PDB file of C-alpha atoms in Angstrom:
ATOM      1  CA  MET A   1      -8.835 152.730 142.379  1.00  0.00           C
ATOM      2  CA  ALA A   2     -10.381 152.727 145.941  1.00  0.00           C
ATOM      3  CA  SER A   3      -9.317 155.690 147.881  1.00  0.00           C
ATOM      4  CA  GLU A   4      -7.017 154.675 150.683  1.00  0.00           C
ATOM      5  CA  PRO A   5      -5.175 157.692 152.468  1.00  0.00           C
ATOM      6  CA  VAL A   6      -1.660 157.425 152.649  1.00  0.00           C
ATOM      7  CA  VAL A   7       0.480 159.561 155.213  1.00  0.00           C
ATOM      8  CA  ALA A   8       4.128 160.122 156.118  1.00  0.00           C
ATOM      9  CA  LEU A   9       4.948 159.853 159.859  1.00  0.00           C
ATOM     10  CA  GLY A  10       6.304 162.689 161.626  1.00  0.00           C
ATOM     11  CA  ALA A  11       8.511 162.632 164.694  1.00  0.00           C
ATOM     12  CA  GLU A  12       5.589 162.883 166.881  1.00  0.00           C
ATOM     13  CA  ALA A  13       4.272 159.687 165.660  1.00  0.00           C
ATOM     14  CA  GLN A  14       7.275 157.629 167.125  1.00  0.00           C
ATOM     15  CA  GLY A  15       6.412 157.869 170.828  1.00  0.00           C
ATOM     16  CA  GLN A  16       9.671 155.753 171.834  1.00  0.00           C
ATOM     17  CA  ASP A  17      12.435 156.519 174.049  1.00  0.00           C
ATOM     18  CA  GLU A  18      15.503 156.760 172.083  1.00  0.00           C
ATOM     19  CA  ALA A  19      17.355 155.141 174.713  1.00  0.00           C
ATOM     20  CA  THR A  20      15.071 151.888 174.447  1.00  0.00           C
ATOM     21  CA  LYS A  21      15.631 151.445 170.771  1.00  0.00           C
ATOM     22  CA  PRO A  22      17.610 148.582 169.740  1.00  0.00           C
ATOM     23  CA  PRO A  23      20.482 149.665 167.332  1.00  0.00           C
ATOM     24  CA  PRO A  24      19.956 148.919 163.753  1.00  0.00           C
ATOM     25  CA  PRO A  25      22.717 146.676 161.992  1.00  0.00           C
ATOM     26  CA  PRO A  26      25.677 147.913 160.343  1.00  0.00           C
ATOM     27  CA  ALA A  27      24.775 149.378 156.835  1.00  0.00           C
ATOM     28  CA  ARG A  28      26.729 149.501 153.895  1.00  0.00           C
ATOM     29  CA  GLY A  29      25.788 151.802 151.152  1.00  0.00           C
ATOM     30  CA  VAL A  30      22.455 152.748 152.536  1.00  0.00           C
ATOM     31  CA  ALA A  31      20.759 155.947 151.157  1.00  0.00           C
ATOM     32  CA  LYS A  32      21.312 159.043 152.715  1.00  0.00           C
ATOM     33  CA  ARG A  33      17.943 160.654 152.382  1.00  0.00           C
ATOM     34  CA  ALA A  34      14.693 158.376 152.255  1.00  0.00           C
ATOM     35  CA  LEU A  35      11.206 159.466 151.321  1.00  0.00           C
ATOM     36  CA  LEU A  36       8.944 157.817 153.550  1.00  0.00           C
ATOM     37  CA  LEU A  37       5.161 157.132 152.789  1.00  0.00           C
ATOM     38  CA  VAL A  38       2.943 154.836 154.922  1.00  0.00           C
ATOM     39  CA  ASN A  39      -0.547 153.686 154.222  1.00  0.00           C
ATOM     40  CA  ALA A  40      -2.167 154.518 157.583  1.00  0.00           C
ATOM     41  CA  ASN A  41      -5.319 152.273 156.632  1.00  0.00           C
ATOM     42  CA  SER A  42      -3.287 149.219 156.103  1.00  0.00           C
ATOM     43  CA  ARG A  43      -4.536 146.330 158.390  1.00  0.00           C
ATOM     44  CA  ARG A  44      -1.265 146.133 160.404  1.00  0.00           C
ATOM     45  CA  ALA A  45      -0.405 149.765 160.378  1.00  0.00           C
ATOM     46  CA  PRO A  46      -1.910 151.082 163.690  1.00  0.00           C
ATOM     47  CA  GLU A  47      -0.018 148.679 165.997  1.00  0.00           C
ATOM     48  CA  LEU A  48       3.273 148.098 164.180  1.00  0.00           C
ATOM     49  CA  MET A  49       4.439 150.849 161.802  1.00  0.00           C
ATOM     50  CA  GLU A  50       5.795 153.105 164.682  1.00  0.00           C
ATOM     51  CA  THR A  51       8.288 150.499 165.682  1.00  0.00           C
ATOM     52  CA  ALA A  52       9.496 150.066 162.071  1.00  0.00           C
ATOM     53  CA  VAL A  53      10.030 153.782 161.308  1.00  0.00           C
ATOM     54  CA  ALA A  54      11.521 154.327 164.748  1.00  0.00           C
ATOM     55  CA  ARG A  55      14.021 151.730 163.564  1.00  0.00           C
ATOM     56  CA  LEU A  56      14.898 153.638 160.485  1.00  0.00           C
ATOM     57  CA  ARG A  57      15.133 157.074 162.301  1.00  0.00           C
ATOM     58  CA  ALA A  58      17.581 155.576 164.769  1.00  0.00           C
ATOM     59  CA  TYR A  59      20.107 155.275 162.065  1.00  0.00           C
ATOM     60  CA  GLU A  60      22.191 158.421 162.330  1.00  0.00           C
ATOM     61  CA  ASP A  61      23.160 158.470 158.598  1.00  0.00           C
ATOM     62  CA  LEU A  62      19.651 158.390 157.383  1.00  0.00           C
ATOM     63  CA  GLU A  63      17.467 161.294 157.154  1.00  0.00           C
ATOM     64  CA  VAL A  64      13.895 160.684 156.585  1.00  0.00           C
ATOM     65  CA  VAL A  65      11.947 162.860 154.419  1.00  0.00           C
ATOM     66  CA  LEU A  66       8.241 163.277 155.428  1.00  0.00           C
ATOM     67  CA  GLU A  67       5.567 163.968 152.970  1.00  0.00           C
ATOM     68  CA  ASP A  68       1.685 163.960 153.494  1.00  0.00           C
ATOM     69  CA  CYS A  69      -0.426 162.052 150.998  1.00  0.00           C
ATOM     70  CA  ARG A  70      -4.177 161.485 151.571  1.00  0.00           C
ATOM     71  CA  ASP A  71      -4.731 159.545 148.174  1.00  0.00           C
ATOM     72  CA  PRO A  72      -2.735 156.739 146.847  1.00  0.00           C
ATOM     73  CA  ASP A  73      -3.367 158.184 143.255  1.00  0.00           C
ATOM     74  CA  ASP A  74      -1.070 160.986 144.402  1.00  0.00           C
ATOM     75  CA  LEU A  75       1.865 158.724 145.221  1.00  0.00           C
ATOM     76  CA  ALA A  76       3.573 158.505 141.673  1.00  0.00           C
ATOM     77  CA  ASP A  77       3.505 162.337 141.563  1.00  0.00           C
ATOM     78  CA  ILE A  78       4.951 162.631 144.935  1.00  0.00           C
ATOM     79  CA  ILE A  79       7.872 160.410 144.236  1.00  0.00           C
ATOM     80  CA  ARG A  80       8.493 162.390 141.121  1.00  0.00           C
ATOM     81  CA  ALA A  81       8.522 165.557 142.779  1.00  0.00           C
ATOM     82  CA  HIS A  82      11.307 164.366 145.022  1.00  0.00           C
ATOM     83  CA  ARG A  83      13.445 162.657 142.346  1.00  0.00           C
ATOM     84  CA  ASP A  84      16.436 165.129 142.917  1.00  0.00           C
ATOM     85  CA  ASP A  85      16.376 165.420 146.704  1.00  0.00           C
ATOM     86  CA  VAL A  86      15.909 161.969 148.048  1.00  0.00           C
ATOM     87  CA  ASP A  87      18.087 158.752 147.326  1.00  0.00           C
ATOM     88  CA  MET A  88      15.359 156.193 147.992  1.00  0.00           C
ATOM     89  CA  VAL A  89      11.731 155.849 148.448  1.00  0.00           C
ATOM     90  CA  VAL A  90      10.348 153.565 151.576  1.00  0.00           C
ATOM     91  CA  VAL A  91       6.685 152.494 151.129  1.00  0.00           C
ATOM     92  CA  GLY A  92       4.697 151.066 153.924  1.00  0.00           C
ATOM     93  CA  GLY A  93       1.568 149.238 152.952  1.00  0.00           C
ATOM     94  CA  GLY A  94       0.154 146.287 151.031  1.00  0.00           C
ATOM     95  CA  ASP A  95       0.485 145.307 147.168  1.00  0.00           C
ATOM     96  CA  GLY A  96      -2.146 148.016 146.308  1.00  0.00           C
ATOM     97  CA  THR A  97       0.006 150.775 147.911  1.00  0.00           C
ATOM     98  CA  LEU A  98       3.090 149.541 146.117  1.00  0.00           C
ATOM     99  CA  ASN A  99       1.087 149.321 142.903  1.00  0.00           C
ATOM    100  CA  ALA A 100       0.079 153.102 143.164  1.00  0.00           C
ATOM    101  CA  ALA A 101       3.796 153.945 143.708  1.00  0.00           C
ATOM    102  CA  ALA A 102       5.189 151.751 140.889  1.00  0.00           C
ATOM    103  CA  ARG A 103       4.858 154.407 138.125  1.00  0.00           C
ATOM    104  CA  GLY A 104       6.777 156.996 140.182  1.00  0.00           C
ATOM    105  CA  LEU A 105       9.449 154.453 141.011  1.00  0.00           C
ATOM    106  CA  ILE A 106       9.687 153.466 137.266  1.00  0.00           C
ATOM    107  CA  ASP A 107       9.920 157.189 136.008  1.00  0.00           C
ATOM    108  CA  THR A 108      12.649 158.228 138.757  1.00  0.00           C
ATOM    109  CA  GLY A 109      14.732 155.249 139.104  1.00  0.00           C
ATOM    110  CA  LEU A 110      14.660 155.564 142.859  1.00  0.00           C
ATOM    111  CA  PRO A 111      15.324 152.287 144.992  1.00  0.00           C
ATOM    112  CA  LEU A 112      12.402 151.044 146.724  1.00  0.00           C
ATOM    113  CA  GLY A 113      12.413 149.922 150.240  1.00  0.00           C
ATOM    114  CA  ILE A 114       9.347 147.964 151.384  1.00  0.00           C
ATOM    115  CA  LEU A 115       7.594 147.901 154.850  1.00  0.00           C
ATOM    116  CA  PRO A 116       5.063 145.152 154.559  1.00  0.00           C
ATOM    117  CA  LEU A 117       1.774 146.439 156.076  1.00  0.00           C
ATOM    118  CA  GLY A 118      -1.059 144.666 153.911  1.00  0.00           C
ATOM    119  CA  THR A 119      -2.939 141.603 154.224  1.00  0.00           C
ATOM    120  CA  ALA A 120      -1.238 139.340 151.512  1.00  0.00           C
ATOM    121  CA  ASN A 121       2.082 141.239 150.908  1.00  0.00           C
ATOM    122  CA  ASP A 122       2.828 139.002 147.829  1.00  0.00           C
ATOM    123  CA  LEU A 123       5.524 141.340 146.576  1.00  0.00           C
ATOM    124  CA  ALA A 124       7.345 141.003 149.844  1.00  0.00           C
ATOM    125  CA  ARG A 125       6.755 137.264 149.770  1.00  0.00           C
ATOM    126  CA  THR A 126       8.367 137.010 146.396  1.00  0.00           C
ATOM    127  CA  LEU A 127      11.273 139.066 147.434  1.00  0.00           C
ATOM    128  CA  GLY A 128      12.016 137.285 150.759  1.00  0.00           C
ATOM    129  CA  ILE A 129      11.228 140.401 152.689  1.00  0.00           C
ATOM    130  CA  PRO A 130      10.226 139.535 156.306  1.00  0.00           C
ATOM    131  CA  GLU A 131       6.737 140.441 157.609  1.00  0.00           C
ATOM    132  CA  ASP A 132       8.355 141.388 160.876  1.00  0.00           C
ATOM    133  CA  LEU A 133       8.590 145.275 160.380  1.00  0.00           C
ATOM    134  CA  GLU A 134      11.709 145.741 162.517  1.00  0.00           C
ATOM    135  CA  ALA A 135      13.481 142.894 160.283  1.00  0.00           C
ATOM    136  CA  ALA A 136      12.172 144.657 157.184  1.00  0.00           C
ATOM    137  CA  ALA A 137      13.550 147.929 158.323  1.00  0.00           C
ATOM    138  CA  ASP A 138      16.831 146.278 158.820  1.00  0.00           C
ATOM    139  CA  VAL A 139      16.833 144.914 155.064  1.00  0.00           C
ATOM    140  CA  ILE A 140      16.376 148.727 154.188  1.00  0.00           C
ATOM    141  CA  LEU A 141      19.291 149.815 156.266  1.00  0.00           C
ATOM    142  CA  ALA A 142      21.517 146.967 154.989  1.00  0.00           C
ATOM    143  CA  GLY A 143      21.095 148.473 151.429  1.00  0.00           C
ATOM    144  CA  HIS A 144      21.491 145.282 149.193  1.00  0.00           C
ATOM    145  CA  VAL A 145      19.537 145.860 146.036  1.00  0.00           C
ATOM    146  CA  ARG A 146      17.959 143.699 143.126  1.00  0.00           C
ATOM    147  CA  ARG A 147      16.520 144.863 139.784  1.00  0.00           C
ATOM    148  CA  ILE A 148      13.095 143.494 139.213  1.00  0.00           C
ATOM    149  CA  ASP A 149      10.782 143.475 136.458  1.00  0.00           C
ATOM    150  CA  CYS A 150       7.282 145.212 136.392  1.00  0.00           C
ATOM    151  CA  GLY A 151       4.269 144.133 134.377  1.00  0.00           C
ATOM    152  CA  GLU A 152       2.179 146.746 132.392  1.00  0.00           C
ATOM    153  CA  VAL A 153      -1.414 146.524 131.342  1.00  0.00           C
ATOM    154  CA  ASN A 154      -3.082 149.227 129.178  1.00  0.00           C
ATOM    155  CA  GLY A 155       0.168 151.462 130.512  1.00  0.00           C
ATOM    156  CA  ARG A 156      -0.728 150.701 134.112  1.00  0.00           C
ATOM    157  CA  PRO A 157       2.026 149.141 136.037  1.00  0.00           C
ATOM    158  CA  PHE A 158       1.733 146.112 138.301  1.00  0.00           C
ATOM    159  CA  PHE A 159       4.210 143.885 140.334  1.00  0.00           C
ATOM    160  CA  ASN A 160       2.536 140.582 141.072  1.00  0.00           C
ATOM    161  CA  VAL A 161      -0.441 139.745 138.657  1.00  0.00           C
ATOM    162  CA  ALA A 162      -2.976 141.226 136.395  1.00  0.00           C
ATOM    163  CA  SER A 163      -6.089 139.136 135.675  1.00  0.00           C
ATOM    164  CA  ILE A 164      -9.513 138.999 134.066  1.00  0.00           C
ATOM    165  CA  GLY A 165     -12.431 136.801 135.632  1.00  0.00           C
ATOM    166  CA  LEU A 166     -12.546 135.399 138.938  1.00  0.00           C
ATOM    167  CA  SER A 167      -9.945 137.473 140.419  1.00  0.00           C
ATOM    168  CA  ALA A 168     -11.589 140.600 139.378  1.00  0.00           C
ATOM    169  CA  GLU A 169     -14.685 139.772 141.025  1.00  0.00           C
ATOM    170  CA  LEU A 170     -12.766 138.647 144.197  1.00  0.00           C
ATOM    171  CA  ALA A 171     -11.219 142.080 144.005  1.00  0.00           C
ATOM    172  CA  ARG A 172     -14.778 143.471 144.247  1.00  0.00           C
ATOM    173  CA  GLY A 173     -15.853 141.024 146.964  1.00  0.00           C
ATOM    174  CA  LEU A 174     -12.921 141.591 149.177  1.00  0.00           C
ATOM    175  CA  THR A 175     -13.991 144.648 150.988  1.00  0.00           C
ATOM    176  CA  ARG A 176     -11.706 146.670 153.576  1.00  0.00           C
ATOM    177  CA  ASP A 177     -14.042 145.559 156.207  1.00  0.00           C
ATOM    178  CA  LEU A 178     -13.562 141.674 155.300  1.00  0.00           C
ATOM    179  CA  LYS A 179      -9.780 142.178 155.137  1.00  0.00           C
ATOM    180  CA  ARG A 180      -9.653 143.730 158.686  1.00  0.00           C
ATOM    181  CA  ARG A 181     -12.161 141.075 160.161  1.00  0.00           C
ATOM    182  CA  PHE A 182     -10.508 137.947 158.725  1.00  0.00           C
ATOM    183  CA  GLY A 183      -7.101 139.029 157.512  1.00  0.00           C
ATOM    184  CA  LYS A 184      -5.807 136.462 154.914  1.00  0.00           C
ATOM    185  CA  LEU A 185      -8.812 134.255 155.572  1.00  0.00           C
ATOM    186  CA  GLY A 186     -10.873 136.877 154.170  1.00  0.00           C
ATOM    187  CA  TYR A 187      -9.387 135.934 150.668  1.00  0.00           C
ATOM    188  CA  ALA A 188     -10.950 132.198 151.182  1.00  0.00           C
ATOM    189  CA  VAL A 189     -14.493 133.808 152.299  1.00  0.00           C
ATOM    190  CA  ALA A 190     -14.602 136.168 149.359  1.00  0.00           C
ATOM    191  CA  ALA A 191     -13.471 133.197 147.093  1.00  0.00           C
ATOM    192  CA  VAL A 192     -16.330 130.945 148.111  1.00  0.00           C
ATOM    193  CA  GLN A 193     -18.785 133.824 147.556  1.00  0.00           C
ATOM    194  CA  VAL A 194     -17.318 134.437 143.993  1.00  0.00           C
ATOM    195  CA  LEU A 195     -17.081 130.687 143.092  1.00  0.00           C
ATOM    196  CA  ALA A 196     -20.704 130.111 143.946  1.00  0.00           C
ATOM    197  CA  ARG A 197     -21.838 132.605 141.083  1.00  0.00           C
ATOM    198  CA  ALA A 198     -19.051 132.079 138.595  1.00  0.00           C
ATOM    199  CA  ARG A 199     -19.633 131.698 134.942  1.00  0.00           C
ATOM    200  CA  PRO A 200     -17.167 131.272 131.963  1.00  0.00           C
ATOM    201  CA  PHE A 201     -16.730 133.898 129.521  1.00  0.00           C
ATOM    202  CA  ARG A 202     -15.406 134.161 125.797  1.00  0.00           C
ATOM    203  CA  ALA A 203     -11.801 135.572 125.228  1.00  0.00           C
ATOM    204  CA  THR A 204      -9.303 135.838 122.538  1.00  0.00           C
ATOM    205  CA  ILE A 205      -5.523 135.574 123.525  1.00  0.00           C
ATOM    206  CA  GLU A 206      -2.797 136.775 121.262  1.00  0.00           C
ATOM    207  CA  SER A 207       0.864 136.333 121.671  1.00  0.00           C
ATOM    208  CA  ALA A 208       4.172 135.599 119.692  1.00  0.00           C
ATOM    209  CA  GLY A 209       2.150 134.755 116.619  1.00  0.00           C
ATOM    210  CA  GLU A 210      -0.298 132.520 118.274  1.00  0.00           C
ATOM    211  CA  ARG A 211      -4.040 133.328 118.606  1.00  0.00           C
ATOM    212  CA  ALA A 212      -6.470 131.242 120.601  1.00  0.00           C
ATOM    213  CA  ARG A 213     -10.272 131.739 121.204  1.00  0.00           C
ATOM    214  CA  VAL A 214     -11.224 130.367 124.645  1.00  0.00           C
ATOM    215  CA  SER A 215     -13.885 129.822 127.098  1.00  0.00           C
ATOM    216  CA  THR A 216     -12.543 130.428 130.491  1.00  0.00           C
ATOM    217  CA  PHE A 217     -13.320 131.380 134.240  1.00  0.00           C
ATOM    218  CA  GLN A 218      -9.975 133.266 134.435  1.00  0.00           C
ATOM    219  CA  ILE A 219      -7.152 134.673 132.486  1.00  0.00           C
ATOM    220  CA  ALA A 220      -4.173 135.737 134.701  1.00  0.00           C
ATOM    221  CA  VAL A 221      -0.848 137.292 133.819  1.00  0.00           C
ATOM    222  CA  GLY A 222       1.968 137.140 136.236  1.00  0.00           C
ATOM    223  CA  ASN A 223       4.860 139.240 136.390  1.00  0.00           C
ATOM    224  CA  GLY A 224       6.069 138.119 139.853  1.00  0.00           C
ATOM    225  CA  ARG A 225       5.924 134.765 141.411  1.00  0.00           C
ATOM    226  CA  HIS A 226       3.087 135.165 144.301  1.00  0.00           C
ATOM    227  CA  TYR A 227      -0.242 136.891 144.343  1.00  0.00           C
ATOM    228  CA  GLY A 228      -3.570 136.439 146.211  1.00  0.00           C
ATOM    229  CA  GLY A 229      -1.967 135.808 149.567  1.00  0.00           C
ATOM    230  CA  GLY A 230       0.636 133.252 148.627  1.00  0.00           C
ATOM    231  CA  MET A 231      -0.595 131.620 145.474  1.00  0.00           C
ATOM    232  CA  THR A 232       1.988 130.900 142.755  1.00  0.00           C
ATOM    233  CA  VAL A 233       1.550 132.069 139.174  1.00  0.00           C
ATOM    234  CA  ASP A 234       3.765 129.389 137.713  1.00  0.00           C
ATOM    235  CA  GLU A 235       6.265 127.069 139.299  1.00  0.00           C
ATOM    236  CA  ASP A 236       9.040 128.538 137.083  1.00  0.00           C
ATOM    237  CA  ALA A 237       7.868 132.121 137.406  1.00  0.00           C
ATOM    238  CA  GLN A 238      10.516 134.774 138.877  1.00  0.00           C
ATOM    239  CA  ILE A 239      10.153 138.469 138.981  1.00  0.00           C
ATOM    240  CA  ASP A 240      13.461 139.109 137.025  1.00  0.00           C
ATOM    241  CA  ASP A 241      12.958 136.587 134.197  1.00  0.00           C
ATOM    242  CA  ALA A 242      11.949 139.232 131.782  1.00  0.00           C
ATOM    243  CA  THR A 243       9.014 137.181 131.048  1.00  0.00           C
ATOM    244  CA  LEU A 244       5.233 137.199 131.857  1.00  0.00           C
ATOM    245  CA  HIS A 245       3.382 133.962 132.588  1.00  0.00           C
ATOM    246  CA  LEU A 246      -0.076 133.491 131.653  1.00  0.00           C
ATOM    247  CA  TYR A 247      -2.677 130.891 132.677  1.00  0.00           C
ATOM    248  CA  SER A 248      -6.292 130.507 131.520  1.00  0.00           C
ATOM    249  CA  LEU A 249      -8.810 128.245 133.517  1.00  0.00           C
ATOM    250  CA  GLU A 250     -10.836 126.514 130.595  1.00  0.00           C
ATOM    251  CA  MET A 251     -12.960 123.877 132.499  1.00  0.00           C
ATOM    252  CA  ARG A 252     -16.613 123.782 131.953  1.00  0.00           C
ATOM    253  CA  ARG A 253     -17.850 123.817 135.356  1.00  0.00           C
ATOM    254  CA  PRO A 254     -16.721 126.100 138.496  1.00  0.00           C
ATOM    255  CA  TRP A 255     -16.931 123.287 140.712  1.00  0.00           C
ATOM    256  CA  GLU A 256     -14.075 121.577 138.648  1.00  0.00           C
ATOM    257  CA  LEU A 257     -11.871 124.468 140.063  1.00  0.00           C
ATOM    258  CA  LEU A 258     -11.679 122.459 143.190  1.00  0.00           C
ATOM    259  CA  ARG A 259      -9.606 119.908 141.691  1.00  0.00           C
ATOM    260  CA  LEU A 260      -6.829 122.504 141.230  1.00  0.00           C
ATOM    261  CA  ALA A 261      -7.216 124.096 144.556  1.00  0.00           C
ATOM    262  CA  GLY A 262      -4.004 122.614 146.334  1.00  0.00           C
ATOM    263  CA  SER A 263      -1.863 123.143 143.355  1.00  0.00           C
ATOM    264  CA  PHE A 264      -2.286 126.981 143.300  1.00  0.00           C
ATOM    265  CA  ARG A 265       0.133 127.241 146.183  1.00  0.00           C
ATOM    266  CA  SER A 266       3.027 125.602 144.374  1.00  0.00           C
ATOM    267  CA  GLY A 267       2.189 126.922 140.757  1.00  0.00           C
ATOM    268  CA  ARG A 268       1.480 123.463 139.518  1.00  0.00           C
ATOM    269  CA  HIS A 269      -1.898 124.001 138.382  1.00  0.00           C
ATOM    270  CA  VAL A 270      -0.567 124.798 134.999  1.00  0.00           C
ATOM    271  CA  ALA A 271      -0.187 121.039 134.509  1.00  0.00           C
ATOM    272  CA  PHE A 272      -3.696 120.335 134.219  1.00  0.00           C
ATOM    273  CA  GLU A 273      -5.206 119.516 130.801  1.00  0.00           C
ATOM    274  CA  ASP A 274      -8.018 122.162 131.077  1.00  0.00           C
ATOM    275  CA  VAL A 275      -5.532 125.107 132.166  1.00  0.00           C
ATOM    276  CA  ARG A 276      -3.725 126.959 129.267  1.00  0.00           C
ATOM    277  CA  SER A 277      -0.418 128.093 129.956  1.00  0.00           C
ATOM    278  CA  ARG A 278       1.860 130.542 127.977  1.00  0.00           C
ATOM    279  CA  ALA A 279       5.156 132.448 128.666  1.00  0.00           C
ATOM    280  CA  ALA A 280       5.888 135.539 126.782  1.00  0.00           C
ATOM    281  CA  ALA A 281       7.025 139.146 126.739  1.00  0.00           C
ATOM    282  CA  SER A 282       3.627 140.328 125.684  1.00  0.00           C
ATOM    283  CA  PHE A 283       0.089 139.282 125.539  1.00  0.00           C
ATOM    284  CA  ASP A 284      -3.277 140.907 123.993  1.00  0.00           C
ATOM    285  CA  VAL A 285      -6.569 139.705 125.546  1.00  0.00           C
ATOM    286  CA  THR A 286     -10.018 140.837 123.986  1.00  0.00           C
ATOM    287  CA  THR A 287     -13.479 139.864 125.232  1.00  0.00           C
ATOM    288  CA  ARG A 288     -16.733 140.362 123.657  1.00  0.00           C
ATOM    289  CA  LYS A 289     -17.820 142.797 126.244  1.00  0.00           C
ATOM    290  CA  PRO A 290     -15.420 144.929 128.358  1.00  0.00           C
ATOM    291  CA  ARG A 291     -14.421 143.301 131.588  1.00  0.00           C
ATOM    292  CA  PRO A 292     -12.408 144.609 134.541  1.00  0.00           C
ATOM    293  CA  VAL A 293      -8.706 143.949 134.955  1.00  0.00           C
ATOM    294  CA  ASN A 294      -7.543 143.409 138.435  1.00  0.00           C
ATOM    295  CA  ALA A 295      -3.809 144.292 139.150  1.00  0.00           C
ATOM    296  CA  ASP A 296      -2.374 143.577 142.562  1.00  0.00           C
ATOM    297  CA  GLY A 297      -5.681 143.394 144.058  1.00  0.00           C
ATOM    298  CA  GLU A 298      -6.962 146.911 142.450  1.00  0.00           C
ATOM    299  CA  LEU A 299      -9.298 147.228 139.548  1.00  0.00           C
ATOM    300  CA  ILE A 300      -7.313 149.427 137.222  1.00  0.00           C
ATOM    301  CA  THR A 301      -8.721 149.089 133.790  1.00  0.00           C
ATOM    302  CA  ARG A 302     -10.778 147.078 131.324  1.00  0.00           C
ATOM    303  CA  THR A 303     -10.435 144.729 128.249  1.00  0.00           C
ATOM    304  CA  PRO A 304      -9.231 144.855 125.557  1.00  0.00           C
ATOM    305  CA  ALA A 305      -5.948 144.396 127.567  1.00  0.00           C
ATOM    306  CA  ARG A 306      -2.386 144.834 126.137  1.00  0.00           C
ATOM    307  CA  PHE A 307      -0.001 143.237 128.583  1.00  0.00           C
ATOM    308  CA  ARG A 308       3.903 143.611 128.279  1.00  0.00           C
ATOM    309  CA  VAL A 309       6.856 143.172 130.627  1.00  0.00           C
ATOM    310  CA  LEU A 310       9.132 146.079 131.661  1.00  0.00           C
ATOM    311  CA  ALA A 311      12.482 144.083 132.327  1.00  0.00           C
ATOM    312  CA  LYS A 312      14.688 145.197 135.264  1.00  0.00           C
ATOM    313  CA  ALA A 313      12.283 148.331 135.585  1.00  0.00           C
ATOM    314  CA  VAL A 314      12.624 148.590 139.365  1.00  0.00           C
ATOM    315  CA  THR A 315      15.537 148.612 141.925  1.00  0.00           C
ATOM    316  CA  VAL A 316      14.395 147.262 145.311  1.00  0.00           C
ATOM    317  CA  MET A 317      16.092 146.471 148.893  1.00  0.00           C
ATOM    318  CA  VAL A 318      16.131 142.772 149.479  1.00  0.00           C
ATOM    319  CA  PRO A 319      17.576 140.429 152.116  1.00  0.00           C
ATOM    320  CA  ARG A 320      21.221 139.825 151.167  1.00  0.00           C
ATOM    321  CA  ASP A 321      20.591 136.151 151.568  1.00  0.00           C
ATOM    322  CA  ALA A 322      17.364 136.157 149.499  1.00  0.00           C
ATOM    323  CA  PRO A 323      17.052 133.709 146.434  1.00  0.00           C
ATOM    324  CA  ASP A 324      18.318 135.501 143.326  1.00  0.00           C
ATOM    325  CA  PRO A 325      17.768 133.354 140.295  1.00  0.00           C
ATOM    326  CA  ALA A 326      19.233 135.979 138.154  1.00  0.00           C
TER     327      ALA A 326
END
């Protein structure tokens, strides 16, 4: 995983007059002590995170526990170290930062509050958490929770999607500089570059007694609903359905992917004849040569890949009026 310093904010970072802060909404059942970790390298962090953190600190019954962390690979250990002295974890960052925190959240059972500071913020999008950071802080203060699933590939957790092929190449090409310069448009810029040199690869997909040998441009396994800046894994996918949704792009030429372009936003790409679609609690994917696996925007392992769902593994703060299919 690429190193992205993560820091906790101290009181000196707030820089706001207490008298000018808007009061937070009434909170019921909000945690008394919150471990706060913020990715200072997130694209939106410099200008926005202080306001959100000030919002949290303004709530008189919430004590913010600050912890310094310079490497996202340490996030899970930090969360585990605080399992007995905090009531919740607040993570400010994008999907990659949340991915790094996932194992600690699973191991401790601590509820998660999200301050969306990334480029795509697909987990926040799936859960209906607003990108406005003051509004996201109010969601945390309101204390309404939902239990969600977590995916796992080769023992590594992911919230949104894990994939082999085009998305892994996209993760390589979507540099920090590209995201900072173009924001969400950076995905499109990198995608055009990846598509221009795309070649299919051979793989074997196994699940629930079925075994298929395929030639494909991409195999994606979704736990949540959204990924890649707002694309949809499957129009029926939910983040608490105890199910993984797999699709495989099995057209012959890369330009044929353009036929599907508009359907990826809605998840209807799975209806195309050359798109294999399956739903199961687990999948095994093997390739002739080891290939990287991209999970939540980070390259975290290689094939052969064992995917499985961890049902209701994480508790997260969500808007009270957010859709909850469960």
